[in-house]
Amino acid sequence: MPEAQETVLEINLKALRENFHYLKSQIDSGVKFLAVVKAFAYGSDSTAIALELQDAGVDYFAVAYVSEGVLLRDAGVKKPILVLHPQVANLKKLIDYCLEPSLYNTKILNAFLEVASTERQIDYPVHIKFNTGLNRLGFVEKDIPTIGSKIIKSKVLKIKSLFSHLAASEDLNERAFTLQQIESFKHLAKLLSDELGYQPMLHMSNTSGILNYPEAHFDMVRSGIGLYGFGNSVKENKHFKPVASLKTVISQIHTIKKGDSVGYNRAFVSDSDQRTATLPIGHADGIGRQYGQGKGYVIINGKRAPIVGNVCMDMIMVNITDIDCKEGDEVIVFNASNTAEDLARTAKTISYEIITAISQRVKRIFLR
Ligand SMILES: *Cc1c(COP(=O)(O)O)cnc(C)c1O
């Protein structure tokens, strides 16, 4: 591997495939696999990841918004794409790009019925989302007769799946709550299927649901974080390999004397003679200010160099007093052994947040 000469996010497509195969090994062969590639495939690269997974045999994709689905279609993704949180303003575009909406309340159901009728659609595939306890999006039991009658009467829409989302599939202390969600989902799915007179696919498991609740696999599972190499516990993490590595380079080294300050607001004032390195990565690249003031760190020649002072927009300064290094040396922000999750923990957050924050300014490089 050549050393990074600028800030790059290396994306290991082999690790992606391995994570996919591990997740597949945890579900029955008849269960379909939906890959969640929202938010630029969790901050990596949505089109490259989706094309790789399409090739590897994923059945379905999901994104949050219509614009994300449009990107995938333009890049040549042919598999069905579920849009988890479509907005009323983009429904015609959703149809133009053969994307499939999640319908989660009467407002979006009515709006989509209207647009699909105007566009002269017949049996347009849609997905009905139930709220079983997350209290984020979804219909509840009393909505079922309305959904059923509207859809049957109009013939414009065909319900391809019924789904719900688990609130705490990673937390085994919440097992009773999760089992309750699963039972509630089965109940709601039966009521609506009876109303419709046909049986749509059912799905409710995210990555931790796949690993912890085989009884919630139903006809399809939806995985995001596991594909990118993280679980939600030490035990879950063992099965995955982080896909993205964030690397940068030392731009300049400074010798700091006792009493000197480093960076904006003079947030760090040295109590001894030290050395710092300035790196071309800042909060505009996804390393937020919460990682500053000694909390976050990078790895230089195998050693931890804590961030000194405030994170700037385009740079951070790190303490290299005890590290043998020079200008131009490679710096690891995170990789498969010094993980994004470890770094996230220093700012009291989770892997999901740090990886999805890596901005589009950072160059992506793909490894096979
Ligand atoms: C983001 C999301 C997922 C993926 O969850 P992971 O924990 O990343 O596997 C699945 N389903 C829905 C509805 C989501 O919003």
Short mmCIF file of C-alpha atoms in Angstrom, two decimals, residues 104-255:
data_model
loop_
_atom_site.label_atom_id
_atom_site.label_comp_id
_atom_site.label_asym_id
_atom_site.label_seq_id
_atom_site.Cartn_x
_atom_site.Cartn_y
_atom_site.Cartn_z
CA TYR A 104 -45.68 5.52 7.04
CA ASN A 105 -48.72 7.75 7.61
CA THR A 106 -51.97 8.76 5.94
CA LYS A 107 -50.52 12.01 4.66
CA ILE A 108 -47.75 10.34 2.65
CA LEU A 109 -50.10 7.51 1.57
CA ASN A 110 -52.64 10.01 0.19
CA ALA A 111 -49.95 12.12 -1.46
CA PHE A 112 -48.42 9.07 -3.12
CA LEU A 113 -51.82 7.74 -4.27
CA GLU A 114 -52.46 11.09 -5.93
CA VAL A 115 -49.08 11.30 -7.69
CA ALA A 116 -49.19 7.65 -8.78
CA SER A 117 -52.71 8.12 -10.20
CA THR A 118 -51.67 11.25 -12.08
CA GLU A 119 -48.73 9.29 -13.46
CA ARG A 120 -51.18 6.52 -14.51
CA GLN A 121 -49.48 3.81 -12.49
CA ILE A 122 -51.01 0.37 -11.88
CA ASP A 123 -49.82 -1.83 -9.00
CA TYR A 124 -46.89 0.49 -8.21
CA PRO A 125 -44.77 -1.28 -5.53
CA VAL A 126 -44.92 0.33 -2.09
CA HIS A 127 -43.96 -0.68 1.44
CA ILE A 128 -46.03 -0.10 4.55
CA LYS A 129 -44.18 0.84 7.71
CA PHE A 130 -45.63 0.00 11.12
CA ASN A 131 -44.70 1.67 14.38
CA THR A 132 -44.26 -1.11 16.94
CA GLY A 133 -42.54 0.89 19.66
CA LEU A 134 -39.70 2.98 18.22
CA ASN A 135 -42.17 5.87 17.89
CA ARG A 136 -40.32 7.37 14.96
CA LEU A 137 -42.28 6.56 11.77
CA GLY A 138 -45.14 4.21 11.04
CA PHE A 139 -48.82 3.39 11.00
CA VAL A 140 -50.57 1.91 14.03
CA GLU A 141 -53.40 -0.61 14.32
CA LYS A 142 -56.29 1.83 13.96
CA ASP A 143 -54.95 2.93 10.54
CA ILE A 144 -55.22 -0.55 9.03
CA PRO A 145 -58.80 -0.45 7.66
CA THR A 146 -58.06 2.88 5.91
CA ILE A 147 -54.81 1.62 4.37
CA GLY A 148 -56.54 -1.56 3.20
CA SER A 149 -59.57 0.11 1.65
CA LYS A 150 -57.63 2.92 -0.05
CA ILE A 151 -55.18 0.55 -1.63
CA ILE A 152 -57.68 -2.06 -2.72
CA LYS A 153 -60.07 0.55 -4.15
CA SER A 154 -57.53 2.44 -6.20
CA LYS A 155 -55.58 -0.42 -7.86
CA VAL A 156 -52.79 2.12 -8.31
CA LEU A 157 -50.56 0.63 -5.62
CA LYS A 158 -49.45 -2.88 -4.73
CA ILE A 159 -48.03 -3.49 -1.27
CA LYS A 160 -44.77 -5.33 -1.73
CA SER A 161 -43.81 -5.50 1.91
CA LEU A 162 -44.88 -4.71 5.45
CA PHE A 163 -42.12 -3.72 7.81
CA SER A 164 -41.19 -2.28 11.16
CA HIS A 165 -38.00 -1.28 12.94
CA LEU A 166 -36.59 -2.53 16.24
CA ALA A 167 -35.75 0.04 18.91
CA ALA A 168 -33.16 -1.90 20.91
CA SER A 169 -32.12 -5.02 19.00
CA GLU A 170 -28.53 -4.59 20.27
CA ASP A 171 -29.50 -4.47 23.93
CA LEU A 172 -30.21 -7.88 25.41
CA ASN A 173 -31.52 -6.23 28.59
CA GLU A 174 -34.40 -5.04 26.41
CA ARG A 175 -35.23 -8.54 25.20
CA ALA A 176 -38.79 -8.45 26.57
CA PHE A 177 -39.46 -5.16 24.78
CA THR A 178 -38.03 -6.49 21.51
CA LEU A 179 -40.09 -9.69 21.70
CA GLN A 180 -43.14 -7.51 22.29
CA GLN A 181 -42.28 -5.50 19.15
CA ILE A 182 -41.97 -8.73 17.15
CA GLU A 183 -45.37 -9.99 18.37
CA SER A 184 -46.98 -6.64 17.69
CA PHE A 185 -45.54 -6.63 14.15
CA LYS A 186 -46.90 -10.13 13.45
CA HIS A 187 -50.31 -9.06 14.68
CA LEU A 188 -50.42 -5.88 12.56
CA ALA A 189 -49.08 -7.70 9.50
CA LYS A 190 -51.80 -10.36 9.78
CA LEU A 191 -54.56 -7.77 10.13
CA LEU A 192 -53.45 -5.84 7.04
CA SER A 193 -52.74 -8.96 4.94
CA ASP A 194 -56.25 -10.26 5.74
CA GLU A 195 -57.66 -6.90 4.69
CA LEU A 196 -55.68 -6.95 1.42
CA GLY A 197 -56.31 -10.58 0.51
CA TYR A 198 -52.64 -11.13 -0.33
CA GLN A 199 -49.45 -11.64 1.67
CA PRO A 200 -46.69 -9.02 1.20
CA MET A 201 -43.12 -9.76 2.33
CA LEU A 202 -42.37 -9.05 6.00
CA HIS A 203 -39.16 -7.58 7.43
CA MET A 204 -38.04 -5.96 10.68
CA SER A 205 -34.38 -6.81 11.52
CA ASN A 206 -31.43 -4.45 11.29
CA THR A 207 -27.86 -5.73 11.82
CA SER A 208 -28.24 -6.42 15.55
CA GLY A 209 -31.68 -7.93 14.91
CA ILE A 210 -30.10 -10.35 12.43
CA LEU A 211 -27.54 -11.45 15.01
CA ASN A 212 -29.74 -11.50 18.11
CA TYR A 213 -33.28 -12.32 16.96
CA PRO A 214 -33.53 -15.15 14.41
CA GLU A 215 -37.28 -15.13 15.09
CA ALA A 216 -37.42 -11.65 13.53
CA HIS A 217 -35.81 -12.50 10.18
CA PHE A 218 -39.17 -13.09 8.42
CA ASP A 219 -38.85 -12.81 4.59
CA MET A 220 -36.04 -10.25 4.43
CA VAL A 221 -33.46 -8.58 6.67
CA ARG A 222 -32.08 -5.04 6.41
CA SER A 223 -28.44 -4.52 7.25
CA GLY A 224 -26.38 -1.36 7.30
CA ILE A 225 -23.70 -1.09 9.97
CA GLY A 226 -22.67 -4.78 9.81
CA LEU A 227 -21.85 -4.48 6.11
CA TYR A 228 -19.51 -1.60 6.93
CA GLY A 229 -17.80 -3.63 9.62
CA PHE A 230 -19.33 -2.80 12.98
CA GLY A 231 -21.74 -4.48 15.32
CA ASN A 232 -23.23 -2.90 18.39
CA SER A 233 -21.23 -4.80 21.01
CA VAL A 234 -17.79 -6.34 21.46
CA LYS A 235 -19.36 -9.74 20.76
CA GLU A 236 -21.03 -8.54 17.56
CA ASN A 237 -17.90 -6.71 16.38
CA LYS A 238 -15.90 -9.96 16.36
CA HIS A 239 -17.72 -11.09 13.21
CA PHE A 240 -17.05 -7.99 11.14
CA LYS A 241 -14.14 -6.18 9.56
CA PRO A 242 -14.28 -2.38 9.27
CA VAL A 243 -14.43 -1.43 5.59
CA ALA A 244 -13.24 2.19 5.73
CA SER A 245 -9.81 3.46 6.79
CA LEU A 246 -9.20 7.17 7.14
CA LYS A 247 -5.62 8.23 6.52
CA THR A 248 -3.80 11.50 6.31
CA VAL A 249 -0.26 12.88 6.37
CA ILE A 250 1.92 15.18 8.43
CA SER A 251 2.01 18.64 6.79
CA GLN A 252 4.27 20.42 9.28
CA ILE A 253 6.01 19.80 12.60
CA HIS A 254 6.41 22.47 15.29
CA THR A 255 8.51 22.70 18.39
#
